PDB file of C-alpha atoms in Angstrom:
ATOM      1  CA  MET O   1      27.463  14.488   3.626  1.00 48.00           C
ATOM      2  CA  SER O   2      27.649  11.093   5.321  1.00 54.00           C
ATOM      3  CA  SER O   3      30.984   9.302   5.036  1.00 53.00           C
ATOM      4  CA  VAL O   4      31.360   5.969   3.264  1.00 53.00           C
ATOM      5  CA  SER O   5      31.769   4.214   6.607  1.00 68.00           C
ATOM      6  CA  ASP O   6      28.564   5.834   7.894  1.00 91.00           C
ATOM      7  CA  ILE O   7      26.543   4.812   4.854  1.00 95.00           C
ATOM      8  CA  SER O   8      27.974   1.294   4.756  1.00 94.00           C
ATOM      9  CA  SER O   9      27.400   0.717   8.453  1.00 95.00           C
ATOM     10  CA  ARG O  10      23.852   2.085   8.292  1.00 96.00           C
ATOM     11  CA  ILE O  11      22.964  -0.175   5.387  1.00 97.00           C
ATOM     12  CA  ALA O  12      24.446  -3.154   7.195  1.00 96.00           C
ATOM     13  CA  ALA O  13      22.499  -2.308  10.345  1.00 96.00           C
ATOM     14  CA  ILE O  14      19.222  -1.983   8.444  1.00 97.00           C
ATOM     15  CA  ARG O  15      19.755  -5.183   6.498  1.00 96.00           C
ATOM     16  CA  SER O  16      20.363  -7.044   9.751  1.00 96.00           C
ATOM     17  CA  THR O  17      16.802  -6.175  10.802  1.00 95.00           C
ATOM     18  CA  LEU O  18      15.105  -7.245   7.566  1.00 98.00           C
ATOM     19  CA  PRO O  19      13.444 -10.660   7.547  1.00 98.00           C
ATOM     20  CA  GLN O  20      14.075 -12.975   4.632  1.00 97.00           C
ATOM     21  CA  GLY O  21      12.025 -11.886   1.642  1.00 97.00           C
ATOM     22  CA  VAL O  22      11.995  -8.171   2.496  1.00 99.00           C
ATOM     23  CA  GLU O  23      13.888  -5.962   0.029  1.00 98.00           C
ATOM     24  CA  LEU O  24      15.426  -2.563   0.744  1.00 99.00           C
ATOM     25  CA  VAL O  25      15.055   0.465  -1.524  1.00 99.00           C
ATOM     26  CA  ALA O  26      17.731   3.017  -0.627  1.00 98.00           C
ATOM     27  CA  VAL O  27      15.962   6.323  -1.254  1.00 96.00           C
ATOM     28  CA  SER O  28      18.668   8.464  -2.823  1.00 94.00           C
ATOM     29  CA  LYS O  29      16.544  11.436  -3.882  1.00 93.00           C
ATOM     30  CA  PHE O  30      18.138  14.770  -2.938  1.00 91.00           C
ATOM     31  CA  HIS O  31      21.491  13.044  -2.302  1.00 92.00           C
ATOM     32  CA  PRO O  32      24.624  13.322  -4.457  1.00 90.00           C
ATOM     33  CA  LEU O  33      26.164  10.707  -6.706  1.00 90.00           C
ATOM     34  CA  GLU O  34      28.975  10.144  -4.247  1.00 92.00           C
ATOM     35  CA  SER O  35      26.551   8.859  -1.630  1.00 93.00           C
ATOM     36  CA  ILE O  36      24.946   6.462  -4.101  1.00 93.00           C
ATOM     37  CA  LEU O  37      28.346   5.139  -5.151  1.00 92.00           C
ATOM     38  CA  GLU O  38      29.249   4.586  -1.502  1.00 92.00           C
ATOM     39  CA  ALA O  39      26.031   2.659  -0.949  1.00 94.00           C
ATOM     40  CA  ALA O  40      26.659   0.633  -4.110  1.00 92.00           C
ATOM     41  CA  ALA O  41      30.165  -0.193  -2.894  1.00 91.00           C
ATOM     42  CA  SER O  42      28.593  -1.733   0.205  1.00 92.00           C
ATOM     43  CA  GLY O  43      26.446  -3.989  -1.962  1.00 93.00           C
ATOM     44  CA  GLN O  44      23.237  -1.965  -2.231  1.00 96.00           C
ATOM     45  CA  ARG O  45      21.770  -2.323  -5.719  1.00 96.00           C
ATOM     46  CA  LEU O  46      18.248  -0.904  -5.501  1.00 98.00           C
ATOM     47  CA  PHE O  47      17.685   2.862  -5.260  1.00 98.00           C
ATOM     48  CA  GLY O  48      14.648   5.133  -5.246  1.00 98.00           C
ATOM     49  CA  GLU O  49      14.223   8.508  -6.927  1.00 98.00           C
ATOM     50  CA  SER O  50      11.230  10.838  -7.028  1.00 97.00           C
ATOM     51  CA  ARG O  51      12.021  13.317  -9.821  1.00 97.00           C
ATOM     52  CA  VAL O  52      12.513  12.354 -13.449  1.00 98.00           C
ATOM     53  CA  GLN O  53      15.131  15.018 -14.143  1.00 97.00           C
ATOM     54  CA  GLU O  54      17.204  14.033 -11.119  1.00 96.00           C
ATOM     55  CA  LEU O  55      17.080  10.354 -12.046  1.00 96.00           C
ATOM     56  CA  GLU O  56      18.027  11.186 -15.637  1.00 96.00           C
ATOM     57  CA  ARG O  57      21.037  13.184 -14.462  1.00 94.00           C
ATOM     58  CA  LYS O  58      22.213  10.428 -12.146  1.00 93.00           C
ATOM     59  CA  VAL O  59      21.782   7.665 -14.709  1.00 92.00           C
ATOM     60  CA  ALA O  60      23.762   9.676 -17.269  1.00 90.00           C
ATOM     61  CA  SER O  61      26.544  10.439 -14.792  1.00 88.00           C
ATOM     62  CA  MET O  62      26.861   6.797 -13.809  1.00 85.00           C
ATOM     63  CA  ALA O  63      26.733   5.369 -17.320  1.00 79.00           C
ATOM     64  CA  ALA O  64      30.510   5.054 -17.580  1.00 69.00           C
ATOM     65  CA  SER O  65      30.986   3.419 -14.188  1.00 69.00           C
ATOM     66  CA  GLU O  66      31.355  -0.354 -14.266  1.00 58.00           C
ATOM     67  CA  SER O  67      30.459  -0.533 -10.579  1.00 60.00           C
ATOM     68  CA  THR O  68      26.941   0.734 -11.292  1.00 62.00           C
ATOM     69  CA  GLU O  69      25.990  -1.543 -14.195  1.00 67.00           C
ATOM     70  CA  GLU O  70      23.768  -3.704 -11.998  1.00 86.00           C
ATOM     71  CA  LEU O  71      21.986  -0.886 -10.179  1.00 93.00           C
ATOM     72  CA  ARG O  72      18.197  -0.849 -10.330  1.00 96.00           C
ATOM     73  CA  TRP O  73      16.045   2.226  -9.943  1.00 97.00           C
ATOM     74  CA  HIS O  74      12.521   2.560  -8.594  1.00 99.00           C
ATOM     75  CA  PHE O  75      10.581   5.716  -9.319  1.00 99.00           C
ATOM     76  CA  ILE O  76       8.737   6.570  -6.110  1.00 98.00           C
ATOM     77  CA  GLY O  77       7.486  10.141  -6.581  1.00 96.00           C
ATOM     78  CA  HIS O  78       4.397  11.649  -8.132  1.00 96.00           C
ATOM     79  CA  LEU O  79       4.706  11.142 -11.878  1.00 98.00           C
ATOM     80  CA  GLN O  80       3.282  13.765 -14.216  1.00 97.00           C
ATOM     81  CA  THR O  81       1.753  12.286 -17.339  1.00 98.00           C
ATOM     82  CA  ASN O  82       3.915  14.473 -19.572  1.00 98.00           C
ATOM     83  CA  LYS O  83       7.041  12.928 -18.013  1.00 98.00           C
ATOM     84  CA  VAL O  84       6.156   9.295 -18.684  1.00 99.00           C
ATOM     85  CA  ARG O  85       8.008   8.932 -21.983  1.00 99.00           C
ATOM     86  CA  GLN O  86      11.112  10.578 -20.537  1.00 98.00           C
ATOM     87  CA  LEU O  87      11.032   8.245 -17.527  1.00 99.00           C
ATOM     88  CA  LEU O  88      10.592   5.089 -19.580  1.00 99.00           C
ATOM     89  CA  ARG O  89      13.742   5.926 -21.547  1.00 97.00           C
ATOM     90  CA  LEU O  90      15.628   5.495 -18.258  1.00 96.00           C
ATOM     91  CA  HIS O  91      14.356   1.915 -17.877  1.00 96.00           C
ATOM     92  CA  PRO O  92      13.190   2.020 -14.255  1.00 98.00           C
ATOM     93  CA  ALA O  93      12.905  -1.410 -12.668  1.00 98.00           C
ATOM     94  CA  MET O  94       9.611  -0.280 -11.135  1.00 99.00           C
ATOM     95  CA  ILE O  95       7.279   2.719 -11.132  1.00 99.00           C
ATOM     96  CA  GLU O  96       5.874   2.521  -7.618  1.00 99.00           C
ATOM     97  CA  SER O  97       3.608   5.551  -7.764  1.00 98.00           C
ATOM     98  CA  VAL O  98       0.798   4.846 -10.220  1.00 99.00           C
ATOM     99  CA  ASP O  99      -1.930   6.957  -8.638  1.00 98.00           C
ATOM    100  CA  SER O 100      -4.621   7.169 -11.338  1.00 98.00           C
ATOM    101  CA  LEU O 101      -6.079   5.135 -14.168  1.00 98.00           C
ATOM    102  CA  ARG O 102      -5.136   7.910 -16.593  1.00 98.00           C
ATOM    103  CA  LEU O 103      -1.485   7.602 -15.609  1.00 99.00           C
ATOM    104  CA  LEU O 104      -1.659   3.793 -15.791  1.00 99.00           C
ATOM    105  CA  HIS O 105      -2.998   3.867 -19.336  1.00 99.00           C
ATOM    106  CA  ILE O 106      -0.470   6.465 -20.482  1.00 99.00           C
ATOM    107  CA  ILE O 107       2.349   4.318 -19.101  1.00 99.00           C
ATOM    108  CA  ASP O 108       0.862   1.339 -20.921  1.00 99.00           C
ATOM    109  CA  ARG O 109       0.602   3.250 -24.206  1.00 99.00           C
ATOM    110  CA  GLU O 110       4.141   4.629 -24.014  1.00 99.00           C
ATOM    111  CA  ALA O 111       5.618   1.283 -22.946  1.00 99.00           C
ATOM    112  CA  LEU O 112       3.893  -0.427 -25.867  1.00 99.00           C
ATOM    113  CA  ALA O 113       5.308   2.165 -28.261  1.00 98.00           C
ATOM    114  CA  ALA O 114       8.781   1.635 -26.779  1.00 98.00           C
ATOM    115  CA  GLY O 115       8.513  -2.140 -27.104  1.00 98.00           C
ATOM    116  CA  ILE O 116       8.912  -2.826 -23.393  1.00 98.00           C
ATOM    117  CA  VAL O 117       6.861  -4.161 -20.509  1.00 98.00           C
ATOM    118  CA  GLN O 118       6.945  -1.759 -17.555  1.00 99.00           C
ATOM    119  CA  PRO O 119       6.511  -3.102 -14.001  1.00 99.00           C
ATOM    120  CA  VAL O 120       4.389  -0.854 -11.765  1.00 99.00           C
ATOM    121  CA  LEU O 121       2.802  -0.692  -8.328  1.00 99.00           C
ATOM    122  CA  MET O 122      -0.624   0.797  -7.682  1.00 99.00           C
ATOM    123  CA  GLN O 123      -0.523   3.520  -5.043  1.00 98.00           C
ATOM    124  CA  VAL O 124      -3.119   3.158  -2.288  1.00 98.00           C
ATOM    125  CA  HIS O 125      -4.161   6.285  -0.394  1.00 96.00           C
ATOM    126  CA  VAL O 126      -5.104   5.576   3.218  1.00 95.00           C
ATOM    127  CA  ALA O 127      -3.278   8.420   4.992  1.00 88.00           C
ATOM    128  CA  ARG O 128      -5.049  11.383   6.538  1.00 83.00           C
ATOM    129  CA  GLU O 129      -3.147  13.939   4.457  1.00 76.00           C
ATOM    130  CA  GLU O 130      -5.098  15.032   1.404  1.00 71.00           C
ATOM    131  CA  THR O 131      -1.832  16.059  -0.257  1.00 70.00           C
ATOM    132  CA  LYS O 132      -0.891  12.414  -0.681  1.00 76.00           C
ATOM    133  CA  THR O 133      -2.146  10.881  -3.897  1.00 87.00           C
ATOM    134  CA  GLY O 134      -3.387   7.470  -4.902  1.00 96.00           C
ATOM    135  CA  PHE O 135      -6.446   5.284  -5.216  1.00 98.00           C
ATOM    136  CA  SER O 136      -8.763   4.788  -2.292  1.00 96.00           C
ATOM    137  CA  PRO O 137      -8.998   1.086  -1.400  1.00 97.00           C
ATOM    138  CA  ASP O 138     -12.541   1.015  -2.809  1.00 97.00           C
ATOM    139  CA  GLU O 139     -11.420   2.544  -6.109  1.00 98.00           C
ATOM    140  CA  LEU O 140      -8.577   0.090  -6.478  1.00 98.00           C
ATOM    141  CA  LEU O 141     -10.726  -2.914  -5.619  1.00 98.00           C
ATOM    142  CA  ALA O 142     -13.326  -1.769  -8.153  1.00 98.00           C
ATOM    143  CA  PHE O 143     -10.635  -1.670 -10.849  1.00 98.00           C
ATOM    144  CA  PHE O 144      -9.613  -5.249 -10.150  1.00 98.00           C
ATOM    145  CA  ARG O 145     -13.213  -6.460  -9.841  1.00 98.00           C
ATOM    146  CA  SER O 146     -13.857  -5.049 -13.319  1.00 98.00           C
ATOM    147  CA  ARG O 147     -10.692  -6.838 -14.475  1.00 97.00           C
ATOM    148  CA  GLY O 148      -9.426  -3.588 -15.926  1.00 96.00           C
ATOM    149  CA  PHE O 149      -5.893  -4.983 -15.742  1.00 97.00           C
ATOM    150  CA  GLU O 150      -6.749  -7.282 -18.643  1.00 97.00           C
ATOM    151  CA  GLU O 151      -6.795  -4.249 -20.961  1.00 97.00           C
ATOM    152  CA  LEU O 152      -3.105  -3.559 -20.314  1.00 98.00           C
ATOM    153  CA  ARG O 153      -0.732  -4.657 -23.046  1.00 98.00           C
ATOM    154  CA  ALA O 154       2.676  -3.408 -21.898  1.00 99.00           C
ATOM    155  CA  THR O 155       2.323  -2.846 -18.162  1.00 99.00           C
ATOM    156  CA  HIS O 156       2.780  -5.448 -15.445  1.00 98.00           C
ATOM    157  CA  ILE O 157       1.043  -4.640 -12.146  1.00 99.00           C
ATOM    158  CA  CYS O 158       3.304  -6.179  -9.515  1.00 99.00           C
ATOM    159  CA  GLY O 159       1.566  -5.066  -6.306  1.00 99.00           C
ATOM    160  CA  VAL O 160       0.708  -2.017  -4.240  1.00 99.00           C
ATOM    161  CA  MET O 161       2.506   0.894  -2.608  1.00 99.00           C
ATOM    162  CA  GLY O 162       1.297   3.132   0.167  1.00 98.00           C
ATOM    163  CA  MET O 163       2.265   5.618   2.854  1.00 96.00           C
ATOM    164  CA  ALA O 164       0.999   5.917   6.400  1.00 96.00           C
ATOM    165  CA  SER O 165      -0.226   9.168   7.919  1.00 95.00           C
ATOM    166  CA  ASN O 166       2.491  11.582   9.019  1.00 93.00           C
ATOM    167  CA  THR O 167       1.840  11.340  12.738  1.00 94.00           C
ATOM    168  CA  ASP O 168       3.455  10.243  15.991  1.00 94.00           C
ATOM    169  CA  ASP O 169       0.361   8.150  16.723  1.00 96.00           C
ATOM    170  CA  GLU O 170       1.741   4.638  16.246  1.00 97.00           C
ATOM    171  CA  ALA O 171      -1.735   3.101  16.398  1.00 98.00           C
ATOM    172  CA  ARG O 172      -2.801   5.259  13.455  1.00 97.00           C
ATOM    173  CA  VAL O 173       0.319   4.357  11.483  1.00 98.00           C
ATOM    174  CA  GLU O 174      -0.247   0.668  12.159  1.00 98.00           C
ATOM    175  CA  ALA O 175      -3.891   0.960  11.082  1.00 98.00           C
ATOM    176  CA  ASP O 176      -2.798   2.582   7.814  1.00 98.00           C
ATOM    177  CA  PHE O 177      -0.262  -0.136   7.093  1.00 98.00           C
ATOM    178  CA  ARG O 178      -2.788  -2.854   7.844  1.00 99.00           C
ATOM    179  CA  ALA O 179      -5.285  -1.166   5.518  1.00 98.00           C
ATOM    180  CA  ILE O 180      -2.719  -1.203   2.700  1.00 98.00           C
ATOM    181  CA  ARG O 181      -1.911  -4.861   3.303  1.00 99.00           C
ATOM    182  CA  SER O 182      -5.614  -5.708   3.518  1.00 99.00           C
ATOM    183  CA  CYS O 183      -6.180  -4.070   0.141  1.00 98.00           C
ATOM    184  CA  PHE O 184      -3.384  -6.162  -1.356  1.00 99.00           C
ATOM    185  CA  ASP O 185      -4.827  -9.367   0.115  1.00 99.00           C
ATOM    186  CA  GLU O 186      -8.329  -8.540  -1.143  1.00 99.00           C
ATOM    187  CA  ILE O 187      -6.998  -7.923  -4.660  1.00 98.00           C
ATOM    188  CA  LEU O 188      -5.453 -11.390  -4.616  1.00 98.00           C
ATOM    189  CA  ARG O 189      -8.788 -12.815  -3.486  1.00 98.00           C
ATOM    190  CA  ILE O 190     -10.656 -10.972  -6.243  1.00 97.00           C
ATOM    191  CA  ALA O 191      -8.169 -11.878  -8.982  1.00 96.00           C
ATOM    192  CA  PRO O 192      -6.258 -15.002  -7.916  1.00 95.00           C
ATOM    193  CA  ASP O 193      -5.050 -15.457 -11.496  1.00 93.00           C
ATOM    194  CA  LEU O 194      -2.934 -12.275 -11.357  1.00 94.00           C
ATOM    195  CA  ARG O 195       0.617 -13.303 -12.203  1.00 94.00           C
ATOM    196  CA  GLY O 196       3.517 -11.743 -10.351  1.00 97.00           C
ATOM    197  CA  PHE O 197       1.298  -9.682  -8.050  1.00 98.00           C
ATOM    198  CA  SER O 198       3.448 -10.037  -4.953  1.00 98.00           C
ATOM    199  CA  THR O 199       4.856  -6.691  -3.776  1.00 99.00           C
ATOM    200  CA  VAL O 200       3.690  -4.615  -0.812  1.00 99.00           C
ATOM    201  CA  SER O 201       5.833  -1.464  -0.662  1.00 99.00           C
ATOM    202  CA  MET O 202       5.348   0.502   2.550  1.00 99.00           C
ATOM    203  CA  GLY O 203       7.464   1.826   5.382  1.00 98.00           C
ATOM    204  CA  MET O 204      10.151   4.506   5.483  1.00 97.00           C
ATOM    205  CA  SER O 205      13.045   5.434   7.781  1.00 96.00           C
ATOM    206  CA  GLY O 206      10.913   6.126  10.842  1.00 95.00           C
ATOM    207  CA  ASP O 207       8.414   3.317  10.566  1.00 97.00           C
ATOM    208  CA  TYR O 208       9.716   0.498   8.361  1.00 98.00           C
ATOM    209  CA  PRO O 209       9.939  -2.086  11.211  1.00 98.00           C
ATOM    210  CA  LEU O 210       6.237  -1.580  11.906  1.00 98.00           C
ATOM    211  CA  ALA O 211       5.472  -1.784   8.194  1.00 99.00           C
ATOM    212  CA  ILE O 212       7.255  -5.135   8.011  1.00 99.00           C
ATOM    213  CA  ASP O 213       5.243  -6.389  10.983  1.00 98.00           C
ATOM    214  CA  CYS O 214       2.106  -5.392   9.048  1.00 99.00           C
ATOM    215  CA  GLY O 215       3.116  -7.258   5.881  1.00 99.00           C
ATOM    216  CA  ALA O 216       5.505  -5.108   3.835  1.00 99.00           C
ATOM    217  CA  ASN O 217       8.054  -6.916   1.692  1.00 99.00           C
ATOM    218  CA  LEU O 218       9.617  -3.784   0.182  1.00 99.00           C
ATOM    219  CA  VAL O 219      10.691  -0.833   2.346  1.00 99.00           C
ATOM    220  CA  ARG O 220      11.862   2.618   1.218  1.00 98.00           C
ATOM    221  CA  VAL O 221      14.576   4.001   3.500  1.00 98.00           C
ATOM    222  CA  GLY O 222      16.425   7.260   2.872  1.00 95.00           C
ATOM    223  CA  THR O 223      17.314   9.405   5.882  1.00 95.00           C
ATOM    224  CA  ALA O 224      18.340   6.413   7.988  1.00 96.00           C
ATOM    225  CA  ILE O 225      20.930   5.570   5.312  1.00 96.00           C
ATOM    226  CA  PHE O 226      22.060   8.863   3.800  1.00 94.00           C
ATOM    227  CA  GLY O 227      21.220  11.370   6.525  1.00 89.00           C
ATOM    228  CA  ASP O 228      19.364  14.606   5.888  1.00 85.00           C
ATOM    229  CA  ARG O 229      18.767  15.714   2.300  1.00 74.00           C
ATOM    230  CA  GLN O 230      21.729  17.469   0.688  1.00 66.00           C
ATOM    231  CA  TYR O 231      19.844  19.739  -1.732  1.00 59.00           C
TER     232      TYR O 231
END
């Protein structure tokens, strides 16, 4: 496990590289509560989790801690439709991984029933790996051209999220990031009346500086903060 000084210094080092307007998600999945508390003590307030059960356990464990009252959680993993209601009970600040219209509409239905408005990002799939999920750029643009977002009653689409191909080919990674940003820009052109559509989430520990150069304003960094996964 990384020490508090390691985590604090890593967060400080990463923040020093972030331009104004770029926000850091500390990806705490597969890391213990102690590491999250250490990051929170250094001023980090936004964390990312990818499994509903793990997030639920961490939220419950931290409920009594005054130091964690202002923490915000982004859900960044693949979300099964049968886990939506359970996730919404945890009040995530953002669901970044909306990868199908079916999931989007289930989130909207469950959020409406809960009396909340749930912020989400639409996941764009541009990477080479077929295992990664999400909308193709054409599918996502078709949704916005049809103004399908106007049917939503309790979901706020705040932007897009995407991942680059898992490769050492920097040119390929850059092309993927630029494709994600281009999709975001085209959505704004198609639907300039979209309110609050401003987030481009892309870039992880190994490539977030390049993602920022390509137009990211939200980066998801885990290993570079917490070290290798603990479980």
